[in-house]
Tab-separated table of C-alpha atoms and ligand atoms in Angstrom:
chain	number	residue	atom	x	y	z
A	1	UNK	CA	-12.751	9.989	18.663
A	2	UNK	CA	-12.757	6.057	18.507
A	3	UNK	CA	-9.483	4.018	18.720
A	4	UNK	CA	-9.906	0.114	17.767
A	5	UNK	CA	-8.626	-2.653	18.696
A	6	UNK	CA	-7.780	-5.626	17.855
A	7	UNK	CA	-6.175	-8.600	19.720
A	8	UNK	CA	-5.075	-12.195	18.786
A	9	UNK	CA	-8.178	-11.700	15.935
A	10	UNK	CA	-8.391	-15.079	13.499
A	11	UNK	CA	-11.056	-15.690	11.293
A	12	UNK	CA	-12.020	-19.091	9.451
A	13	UNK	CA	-14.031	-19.182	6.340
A	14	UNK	CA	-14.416	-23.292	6.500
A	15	UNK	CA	-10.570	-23.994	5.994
A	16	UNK	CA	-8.987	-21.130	5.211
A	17	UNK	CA	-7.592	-18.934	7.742
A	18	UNK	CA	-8.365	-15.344	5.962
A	19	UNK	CA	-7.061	-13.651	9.569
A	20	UNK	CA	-4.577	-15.178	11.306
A	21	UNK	CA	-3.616	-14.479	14.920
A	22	UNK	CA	-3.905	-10.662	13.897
A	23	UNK	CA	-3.090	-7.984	16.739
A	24	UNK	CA	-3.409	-4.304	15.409
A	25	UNK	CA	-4.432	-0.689	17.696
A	26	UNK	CA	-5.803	1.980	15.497
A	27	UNK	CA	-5.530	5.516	16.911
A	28	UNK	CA	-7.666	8.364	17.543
A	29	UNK	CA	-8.095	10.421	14.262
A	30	UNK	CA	-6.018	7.964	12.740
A	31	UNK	CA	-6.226	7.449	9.134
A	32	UNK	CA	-4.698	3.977	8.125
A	33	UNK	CA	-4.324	2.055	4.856
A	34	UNK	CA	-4.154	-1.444	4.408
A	35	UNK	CA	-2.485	-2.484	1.702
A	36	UNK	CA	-2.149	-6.385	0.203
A	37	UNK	CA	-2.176	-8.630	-2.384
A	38	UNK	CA	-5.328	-10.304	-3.607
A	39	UNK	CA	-6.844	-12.813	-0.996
A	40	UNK	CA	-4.866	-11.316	2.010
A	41	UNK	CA	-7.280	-10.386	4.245
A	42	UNK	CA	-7.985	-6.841	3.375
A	43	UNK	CA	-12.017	-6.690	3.352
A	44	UNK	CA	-12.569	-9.778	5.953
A	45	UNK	CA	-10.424	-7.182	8.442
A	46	UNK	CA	-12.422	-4.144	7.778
A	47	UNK	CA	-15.992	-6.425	8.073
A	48	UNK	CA	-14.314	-7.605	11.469
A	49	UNK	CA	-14.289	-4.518	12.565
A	50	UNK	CA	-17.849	-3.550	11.204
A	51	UNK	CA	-19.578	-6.200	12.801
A	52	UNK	CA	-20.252	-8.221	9.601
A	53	UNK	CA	-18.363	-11.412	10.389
A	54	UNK	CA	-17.476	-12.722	13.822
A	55	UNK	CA	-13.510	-13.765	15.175
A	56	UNK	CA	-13.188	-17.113	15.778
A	57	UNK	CA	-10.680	-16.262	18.901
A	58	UNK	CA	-9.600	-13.038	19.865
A	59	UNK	CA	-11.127	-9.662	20.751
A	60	UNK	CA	-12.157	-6.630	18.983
A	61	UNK	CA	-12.286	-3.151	21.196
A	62	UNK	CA	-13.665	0.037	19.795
A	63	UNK	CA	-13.172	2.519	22.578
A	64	UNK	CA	-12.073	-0.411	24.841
A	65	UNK	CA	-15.380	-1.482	25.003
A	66	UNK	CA	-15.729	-5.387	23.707
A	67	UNK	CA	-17.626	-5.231	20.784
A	68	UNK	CA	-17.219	-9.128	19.508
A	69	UNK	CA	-20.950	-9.783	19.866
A	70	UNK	CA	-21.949	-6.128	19.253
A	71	UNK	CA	-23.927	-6.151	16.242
A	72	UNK	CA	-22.956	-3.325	13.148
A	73	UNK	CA	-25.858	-1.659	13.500
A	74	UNK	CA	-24.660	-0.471	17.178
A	75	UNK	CA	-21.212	0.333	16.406
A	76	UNK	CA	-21.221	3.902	15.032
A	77	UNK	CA	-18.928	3.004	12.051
A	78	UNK	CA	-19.538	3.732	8.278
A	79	UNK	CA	-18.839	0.773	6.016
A	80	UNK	CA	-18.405	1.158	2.049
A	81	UNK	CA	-18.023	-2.361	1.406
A	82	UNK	CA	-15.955	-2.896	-1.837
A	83	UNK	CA	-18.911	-4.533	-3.965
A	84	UNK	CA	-21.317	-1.279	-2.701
A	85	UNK	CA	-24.823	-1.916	-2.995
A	86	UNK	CA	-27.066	1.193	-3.655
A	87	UNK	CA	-30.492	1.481	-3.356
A	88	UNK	CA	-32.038	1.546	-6.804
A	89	UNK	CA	-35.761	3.107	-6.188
A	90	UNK	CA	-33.921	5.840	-4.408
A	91	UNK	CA	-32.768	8.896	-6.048
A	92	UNK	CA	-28.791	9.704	-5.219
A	93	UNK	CA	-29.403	12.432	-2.843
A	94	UNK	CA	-32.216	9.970	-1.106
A	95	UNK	CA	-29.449	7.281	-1.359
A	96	UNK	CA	-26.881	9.362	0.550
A	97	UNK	CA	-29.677	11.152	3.429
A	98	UNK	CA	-30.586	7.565	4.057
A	99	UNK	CA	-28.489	7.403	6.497
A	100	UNK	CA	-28.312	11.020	8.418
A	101	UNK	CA	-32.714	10.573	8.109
A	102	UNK	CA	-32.233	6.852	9.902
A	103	UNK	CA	-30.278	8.468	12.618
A	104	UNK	CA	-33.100	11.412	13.042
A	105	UNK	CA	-31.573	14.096	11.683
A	106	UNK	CA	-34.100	16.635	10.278
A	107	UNK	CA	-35.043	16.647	6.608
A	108	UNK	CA	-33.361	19.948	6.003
A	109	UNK	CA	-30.243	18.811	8.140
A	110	UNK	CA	-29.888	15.635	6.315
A	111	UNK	CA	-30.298	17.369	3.166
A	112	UNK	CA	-27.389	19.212	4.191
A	113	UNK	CA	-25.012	17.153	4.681
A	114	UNK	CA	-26.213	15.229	1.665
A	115	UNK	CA	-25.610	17.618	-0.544
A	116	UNK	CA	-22.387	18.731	0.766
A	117	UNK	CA	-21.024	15.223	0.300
A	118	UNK	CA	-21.939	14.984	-2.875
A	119	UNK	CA	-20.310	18.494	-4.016
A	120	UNK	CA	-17.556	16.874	-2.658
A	121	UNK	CA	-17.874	13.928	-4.989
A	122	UNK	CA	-18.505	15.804	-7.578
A	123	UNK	CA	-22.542	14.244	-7.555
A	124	UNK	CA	-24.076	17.115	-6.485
A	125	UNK	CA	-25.599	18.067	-10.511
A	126	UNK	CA	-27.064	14.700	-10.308
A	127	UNK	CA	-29.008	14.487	-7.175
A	128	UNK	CA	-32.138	13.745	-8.904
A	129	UNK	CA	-31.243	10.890	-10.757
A	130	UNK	CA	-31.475	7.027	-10.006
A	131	UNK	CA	-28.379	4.461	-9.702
A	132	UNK	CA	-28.832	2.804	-12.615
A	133	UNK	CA	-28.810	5.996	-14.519
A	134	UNK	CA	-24.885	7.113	-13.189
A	135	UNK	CA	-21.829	5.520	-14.359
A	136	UNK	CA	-19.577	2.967	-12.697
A	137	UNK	CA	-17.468	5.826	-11.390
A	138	UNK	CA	-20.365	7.927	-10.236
A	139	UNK	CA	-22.378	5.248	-8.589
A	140	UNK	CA	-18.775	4.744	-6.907
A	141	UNK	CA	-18.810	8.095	-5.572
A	142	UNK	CA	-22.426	7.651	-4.640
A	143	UNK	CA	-21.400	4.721	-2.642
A	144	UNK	CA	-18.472	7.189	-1.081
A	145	UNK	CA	-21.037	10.057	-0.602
A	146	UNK	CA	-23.275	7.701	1.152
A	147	UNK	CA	-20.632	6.619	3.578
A	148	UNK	CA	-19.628	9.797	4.430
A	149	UNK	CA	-22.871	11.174	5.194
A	150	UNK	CA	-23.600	8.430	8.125
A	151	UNK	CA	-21.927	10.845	10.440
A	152	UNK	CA	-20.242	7.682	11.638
A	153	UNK	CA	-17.001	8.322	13.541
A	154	UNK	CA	-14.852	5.356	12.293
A	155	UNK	CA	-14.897	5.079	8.406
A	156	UNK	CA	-14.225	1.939	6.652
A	157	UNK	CA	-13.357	2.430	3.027
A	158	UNK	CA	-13.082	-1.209	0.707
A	159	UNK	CA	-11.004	0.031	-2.306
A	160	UNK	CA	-13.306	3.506	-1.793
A	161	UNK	CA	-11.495	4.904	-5.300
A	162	UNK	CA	-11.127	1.489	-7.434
A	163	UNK	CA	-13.751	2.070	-10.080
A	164	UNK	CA	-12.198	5.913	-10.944
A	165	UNK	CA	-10.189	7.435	-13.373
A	166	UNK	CA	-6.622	8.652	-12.408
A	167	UNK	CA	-7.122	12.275	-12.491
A	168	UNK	CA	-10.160	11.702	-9.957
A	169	UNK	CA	-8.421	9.099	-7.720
A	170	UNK	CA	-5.517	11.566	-7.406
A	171	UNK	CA	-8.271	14.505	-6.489
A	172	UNK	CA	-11.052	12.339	-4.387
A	173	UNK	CA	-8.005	11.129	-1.938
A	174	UNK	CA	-6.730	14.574	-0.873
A	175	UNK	CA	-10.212	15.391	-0.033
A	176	UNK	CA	-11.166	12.311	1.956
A	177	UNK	CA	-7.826	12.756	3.951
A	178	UNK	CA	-8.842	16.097	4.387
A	179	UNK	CA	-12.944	15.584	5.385
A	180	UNK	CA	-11.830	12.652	8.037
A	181	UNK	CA	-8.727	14.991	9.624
A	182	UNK	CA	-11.443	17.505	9.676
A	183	UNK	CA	-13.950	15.599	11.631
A	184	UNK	CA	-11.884	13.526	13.508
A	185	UNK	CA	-13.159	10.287	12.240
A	186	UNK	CA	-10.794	7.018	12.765
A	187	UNK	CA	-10.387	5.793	8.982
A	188	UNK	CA	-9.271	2.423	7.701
A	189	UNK	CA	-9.003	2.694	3.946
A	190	UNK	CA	-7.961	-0.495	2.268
A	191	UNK	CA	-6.187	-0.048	-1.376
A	192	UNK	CA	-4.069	-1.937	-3.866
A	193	UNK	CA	-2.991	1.512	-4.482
A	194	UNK	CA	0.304	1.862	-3.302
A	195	UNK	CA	1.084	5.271	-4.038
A	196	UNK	CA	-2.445	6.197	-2.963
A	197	UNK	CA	-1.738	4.519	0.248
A	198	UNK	CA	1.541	6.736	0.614
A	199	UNK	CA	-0.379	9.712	-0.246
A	200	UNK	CA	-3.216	9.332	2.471
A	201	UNK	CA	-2.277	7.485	5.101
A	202	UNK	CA	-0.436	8.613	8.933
A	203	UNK	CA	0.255	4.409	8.941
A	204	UNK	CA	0.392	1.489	6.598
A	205	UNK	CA	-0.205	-2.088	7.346
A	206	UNK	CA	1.160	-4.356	5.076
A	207	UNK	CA	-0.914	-7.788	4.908
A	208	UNK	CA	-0.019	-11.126	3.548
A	209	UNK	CA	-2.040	-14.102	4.193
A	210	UNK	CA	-4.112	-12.772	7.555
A	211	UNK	CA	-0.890	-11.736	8.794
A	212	UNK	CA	1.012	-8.247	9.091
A	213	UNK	CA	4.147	-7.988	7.591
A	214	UNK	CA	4.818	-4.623	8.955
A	215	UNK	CA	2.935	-1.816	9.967
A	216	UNK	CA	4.676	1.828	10.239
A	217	UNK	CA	4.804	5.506	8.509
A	218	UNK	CA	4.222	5.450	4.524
A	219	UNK	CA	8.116	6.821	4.898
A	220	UNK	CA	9.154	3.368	7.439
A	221	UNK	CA	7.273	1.004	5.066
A	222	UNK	CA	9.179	2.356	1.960
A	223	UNK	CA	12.687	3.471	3.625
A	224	UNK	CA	12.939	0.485	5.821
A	225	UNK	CA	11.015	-2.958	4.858
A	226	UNK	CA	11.092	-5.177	7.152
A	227	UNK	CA	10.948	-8.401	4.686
A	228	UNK	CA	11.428	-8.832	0.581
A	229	UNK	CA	7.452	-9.394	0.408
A	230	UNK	CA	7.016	-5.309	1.667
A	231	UNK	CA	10.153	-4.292	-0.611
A	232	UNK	CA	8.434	-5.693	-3.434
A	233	UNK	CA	5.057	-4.902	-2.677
A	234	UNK	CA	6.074	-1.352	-2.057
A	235	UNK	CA	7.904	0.505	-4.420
A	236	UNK	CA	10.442	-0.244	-6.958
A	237	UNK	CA	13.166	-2.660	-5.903
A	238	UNK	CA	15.719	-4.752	-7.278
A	239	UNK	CA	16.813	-7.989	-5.853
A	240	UNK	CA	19.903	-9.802	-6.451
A	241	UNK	CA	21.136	-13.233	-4.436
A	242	UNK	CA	24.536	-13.644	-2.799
A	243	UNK	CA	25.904	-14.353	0.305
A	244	UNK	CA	28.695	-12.654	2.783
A	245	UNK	CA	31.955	-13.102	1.662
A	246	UNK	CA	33.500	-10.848	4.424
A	247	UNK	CA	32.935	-8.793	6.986
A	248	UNK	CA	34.729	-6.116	8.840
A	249	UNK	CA	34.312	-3.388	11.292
A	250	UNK	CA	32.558	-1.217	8.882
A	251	UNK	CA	30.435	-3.068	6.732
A	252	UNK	CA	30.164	-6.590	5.179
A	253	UNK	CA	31.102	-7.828	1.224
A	254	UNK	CA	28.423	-9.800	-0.418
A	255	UNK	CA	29.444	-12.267	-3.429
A	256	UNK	CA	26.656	-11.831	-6.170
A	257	UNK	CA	26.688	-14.674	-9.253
A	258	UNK	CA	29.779	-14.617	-10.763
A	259	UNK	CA	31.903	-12.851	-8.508
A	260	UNK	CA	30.565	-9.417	-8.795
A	261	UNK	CA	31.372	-8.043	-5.251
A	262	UNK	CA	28.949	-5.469	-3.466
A	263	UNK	CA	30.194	-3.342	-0.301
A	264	UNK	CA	27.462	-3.088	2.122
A	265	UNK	CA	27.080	-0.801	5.247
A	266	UNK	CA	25.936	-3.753	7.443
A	267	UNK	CA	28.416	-5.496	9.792
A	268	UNK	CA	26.478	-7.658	11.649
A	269	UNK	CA	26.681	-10.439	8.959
A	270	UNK	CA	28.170	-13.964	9.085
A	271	UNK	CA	30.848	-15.004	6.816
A	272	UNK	CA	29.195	-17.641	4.456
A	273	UNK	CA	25.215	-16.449	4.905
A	274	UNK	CA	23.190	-16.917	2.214
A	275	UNK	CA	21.402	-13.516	1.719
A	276	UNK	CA	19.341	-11.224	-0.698
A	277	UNK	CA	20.005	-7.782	-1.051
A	278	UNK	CA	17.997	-5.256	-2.380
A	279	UNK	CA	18.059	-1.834	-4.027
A	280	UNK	CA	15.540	0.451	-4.997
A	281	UNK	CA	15.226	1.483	-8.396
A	282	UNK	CA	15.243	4.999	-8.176
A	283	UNK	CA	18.915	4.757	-6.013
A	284	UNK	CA	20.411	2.492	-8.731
A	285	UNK	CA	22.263	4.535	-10.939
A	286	UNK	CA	23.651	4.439	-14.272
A	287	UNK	CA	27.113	5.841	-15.103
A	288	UNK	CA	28.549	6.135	-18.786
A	289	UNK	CA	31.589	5.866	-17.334
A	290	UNK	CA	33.698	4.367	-14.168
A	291	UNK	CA	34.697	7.676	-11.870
A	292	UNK	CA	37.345	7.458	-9.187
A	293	UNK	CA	34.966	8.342	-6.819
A	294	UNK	CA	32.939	5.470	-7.925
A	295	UNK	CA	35.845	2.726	-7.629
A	296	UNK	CA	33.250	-0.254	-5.478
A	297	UNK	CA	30.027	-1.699	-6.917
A	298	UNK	CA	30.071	-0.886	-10.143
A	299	UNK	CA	29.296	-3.119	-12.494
A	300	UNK	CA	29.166	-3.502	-15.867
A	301	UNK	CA	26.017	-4.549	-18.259
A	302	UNK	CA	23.971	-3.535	-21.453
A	303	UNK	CA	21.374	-1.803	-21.331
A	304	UNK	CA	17.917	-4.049	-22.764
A	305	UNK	CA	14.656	-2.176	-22.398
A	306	UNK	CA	13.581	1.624	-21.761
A	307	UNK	CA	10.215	2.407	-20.862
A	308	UNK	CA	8.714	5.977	-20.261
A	309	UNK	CA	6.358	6.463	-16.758
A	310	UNK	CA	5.937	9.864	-17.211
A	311	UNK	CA	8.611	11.641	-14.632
A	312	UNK	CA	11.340	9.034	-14.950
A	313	UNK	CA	12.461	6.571	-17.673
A	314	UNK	CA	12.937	3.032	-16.266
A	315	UNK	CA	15.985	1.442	-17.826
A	316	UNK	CA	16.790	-2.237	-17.739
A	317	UNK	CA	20.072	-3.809	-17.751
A	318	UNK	CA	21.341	-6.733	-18.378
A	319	UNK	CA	23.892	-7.103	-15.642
A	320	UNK	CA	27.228	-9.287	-17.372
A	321	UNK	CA	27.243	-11.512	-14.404
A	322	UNK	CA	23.658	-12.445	-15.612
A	323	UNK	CA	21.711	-10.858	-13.150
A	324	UNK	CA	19.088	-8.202	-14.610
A	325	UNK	CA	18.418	-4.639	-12.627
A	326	UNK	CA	16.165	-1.720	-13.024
A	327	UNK	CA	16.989	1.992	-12.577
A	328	UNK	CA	14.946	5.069	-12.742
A	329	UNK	CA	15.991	8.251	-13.604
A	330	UNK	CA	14.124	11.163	-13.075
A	331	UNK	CA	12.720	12.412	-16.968
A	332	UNK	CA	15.354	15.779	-17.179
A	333	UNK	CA	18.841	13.644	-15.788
A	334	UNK	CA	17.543	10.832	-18.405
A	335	UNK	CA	16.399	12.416	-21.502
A	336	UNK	CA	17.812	11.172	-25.162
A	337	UNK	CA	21.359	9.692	-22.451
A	338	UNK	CA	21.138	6.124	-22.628
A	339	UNK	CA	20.574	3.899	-25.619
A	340	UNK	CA	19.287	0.218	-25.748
A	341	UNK	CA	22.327	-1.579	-26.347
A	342	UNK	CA	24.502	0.642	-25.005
A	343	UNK	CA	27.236	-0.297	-22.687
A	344	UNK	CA	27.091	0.840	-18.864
A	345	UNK	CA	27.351	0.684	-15.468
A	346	UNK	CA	25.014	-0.081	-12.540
A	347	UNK	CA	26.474	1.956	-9.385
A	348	UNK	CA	24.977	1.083	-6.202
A	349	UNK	CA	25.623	3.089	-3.015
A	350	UNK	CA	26.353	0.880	-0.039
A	351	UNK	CA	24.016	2.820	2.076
A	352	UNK	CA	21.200	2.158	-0.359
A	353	UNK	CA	21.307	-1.770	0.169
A	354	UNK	CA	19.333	-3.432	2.480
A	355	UNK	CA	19.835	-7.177	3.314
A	356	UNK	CA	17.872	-10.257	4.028
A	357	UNK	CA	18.326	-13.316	5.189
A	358	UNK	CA	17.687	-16.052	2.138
A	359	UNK	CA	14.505	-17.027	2.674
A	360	UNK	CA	13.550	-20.947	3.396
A	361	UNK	CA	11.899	-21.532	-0.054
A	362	UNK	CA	13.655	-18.954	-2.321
A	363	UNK	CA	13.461	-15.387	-3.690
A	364	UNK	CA	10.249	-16.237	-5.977
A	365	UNK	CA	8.377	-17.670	-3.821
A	366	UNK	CA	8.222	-14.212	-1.429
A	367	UNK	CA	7.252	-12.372	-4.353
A	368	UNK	CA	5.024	-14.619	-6.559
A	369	UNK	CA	1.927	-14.355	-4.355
A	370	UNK	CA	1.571	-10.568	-5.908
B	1	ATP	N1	-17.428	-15.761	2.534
B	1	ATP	C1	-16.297	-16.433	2.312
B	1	ATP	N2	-16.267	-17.773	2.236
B	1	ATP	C2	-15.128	-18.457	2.040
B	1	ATP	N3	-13.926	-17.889	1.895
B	1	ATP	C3	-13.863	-16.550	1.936
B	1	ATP	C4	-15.047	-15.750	2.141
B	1	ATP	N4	-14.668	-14.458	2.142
B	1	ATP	C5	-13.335	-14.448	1.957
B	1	ATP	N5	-12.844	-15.700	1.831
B	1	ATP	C6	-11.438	-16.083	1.646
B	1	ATP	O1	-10.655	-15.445	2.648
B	1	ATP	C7	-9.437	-14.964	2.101
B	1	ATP	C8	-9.342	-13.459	2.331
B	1	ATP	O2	-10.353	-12.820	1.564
B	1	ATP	P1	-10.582	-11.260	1.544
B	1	ATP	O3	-11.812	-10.991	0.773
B	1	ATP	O4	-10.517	-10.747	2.933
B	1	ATP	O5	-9.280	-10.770	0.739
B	1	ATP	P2	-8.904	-9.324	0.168
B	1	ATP	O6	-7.535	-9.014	0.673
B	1	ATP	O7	-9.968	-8.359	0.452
B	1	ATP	O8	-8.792	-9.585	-1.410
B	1	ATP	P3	-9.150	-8.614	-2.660
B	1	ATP	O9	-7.977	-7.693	-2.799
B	1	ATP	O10	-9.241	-9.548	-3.805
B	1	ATP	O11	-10.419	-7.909	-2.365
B	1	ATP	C9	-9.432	-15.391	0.655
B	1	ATP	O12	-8.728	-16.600	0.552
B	1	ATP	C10	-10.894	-15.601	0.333
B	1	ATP	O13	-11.067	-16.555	-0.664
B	2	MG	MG1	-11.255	-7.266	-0.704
């Protein structure tokens, strides 16, 4: 099983710096998920490590072995590159035994393994027909089938489910988790599919601009980001500026617009920094009500907008301070409860808050480039 490496790796496209400074090991059996914004990097890392462009500095290891002027060909890895190219005079199940046939498998062994992949992608009824005759999805899963069949040990997947429908996204990841546990093969899977990237991967790396913002579990990434770009990028969150009004042995006060005071769990805050807290939407509640219980951050607002996702209803309120926050609340706790219009309160637990320094050019600018 093949771990990769990658150490101090920038690359240049004339002036722009697609991957900056970029230091990154990928385990054994390790199935990873890059995840990013448009323009961060995603596919220049993955042909990096396919041997498809070169670093300008740094190194690239695949089982510590110096691969930076090892050409793709040589390096054992499987690349479905996110605009896929299939062959069009070849038939899909000569498409996907390309590859087993080119490494010498026999005709019945690559057949094999052909057709297996493409029962897996659901292709297999349509092994006699050409590209141009499947769909976008299909030729998709073509493109998948073909990769898979390499018998490469590191798989590199550009956007591998983009062009399919929910319901087979949801079914096609399980299984590719699944095949590369199976066969031990190192996977880098790069998504804009954050849930899909929570679903699949052992590790997330979160990219922005050629550089990681933070790379940890799918469970670190969401309970703990480590900057507003990954709290936004990932998940639901609400934001709200402020800064520390006071702190004591137990926790710190935060002064949001118009005097609305939050309780936070974090002492190790200065009196007078400017900060931006944030709370996902799932752990902002709504209460009818004020309870005793409840007696710090609760605030009052209106509620403006309800929208239905299915499990949860996502309420927006108007905050009266003038600040605007989102809660969800799972489908059963929400159903026919709150009204637009109606009159409640936001109650936010002060272990659910995490803090940030204010960043150097504002809140918007963290979150714009998504
Ligand atoms: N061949 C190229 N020539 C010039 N610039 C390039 C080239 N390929 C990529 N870039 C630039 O490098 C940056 C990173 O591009 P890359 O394709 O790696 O992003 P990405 O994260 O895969 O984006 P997307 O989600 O849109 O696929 C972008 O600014 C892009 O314009
Ligand atoms: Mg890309």
């Amino acid at each position: 099983m093949p771990t990769i490496k990658l150490v101090n790796v920038t690359k240049k496209y004339g002036n722009i710096t697609a991957i900056k400074n970029l230091s990154l090991t990928i385990e054994d059996g390790e199935y990873l998920c890059i995840l990013g914004p448009t323009g961060s990097g995603k596919t220049t890392l993955l042909k990096l490590v396919a041997g498809i462009v070169k670093p300008d500095k740094g190194e690239i290891y695949i089982d510590d072995k110096l691969v930076n002027n090892m050409p793709a060909y040589e390096r054992n890895v499987a690349y479905l590159p996110q605009y896929y190219a299939l062959f069009p005079h070849l038939t899909v199940l000569e498409n996907v035994a390309f590859g087993p046939l080119s490494k010498g498998l026999s005709v019945e062994e690559a057949r094999r393994i052909s057709m297996q992949m493409l029962e897996m992608t659901r292709l297999a009824w349509r092994a006699n027909s050409f590209p141009h005759e499947l769909s976008g999805g299909m030729q998709q899963r073509l493109a998948l089938a073909r990769a898979l069949a390499s018998g490469a040990k590191i798989l590199l997947l550009d956007e591998p489910l983009g062009a399919l429908d929910a319901r087979l996204r949801v079914e096609l990841r399980y299984k590719l988790r699944k095949l590369a546990k199976e066969n031990n093969l190192t996977t880098i899977h790069v998504t804009h599919d954050q849930e899909e990237a929570m679903i699949v991967a052992d590790r997330i790396v979160v990219l922005r601009n050629g550089e990681i913002q933070q790379v940890g579990s799918p469970l670190e990434v969401y309970n703990d980001p480590k900057n507003i770009f990954v709290a936004h990028f990932i998940g639901g969150a609400n934001f709200f500026e402020g800064f520390v009004a006071d702190v004591d042995r137990y926790g710190s006060w935060i002064q949001l617009r118009n005097n609305f005071l939050l309780r936070i769990n974090d002492p190790n805050r200065s009196v007078g920094e400017r900060v931006i807290v944030m709370v996902r939407e799932e752990k902002s509640k709504i209460l009818k009500a004020k309870k005793k219980r409840e007696e710090i951050n609760v605030f009052p607002g209106t509620i403006v907008n309800t929208s239905f996702l299915g499990d949860f209803i996502s309420y927006t309120i108007s905050l009266d301070n003038g600040d605007k926050a989102n809660s969800k609340v799972p489908l059963a706790k929400a159903i026919g409860k709150f009204k637009v219009g109606e009159r409640v309160y936001l109650y936010i637990e002060p272990e659910d808050v995490k803090v940030y320094p204010y960043p150097p050019h504002g809140l918007y600018k963290e979150i714009e480039v998504i």
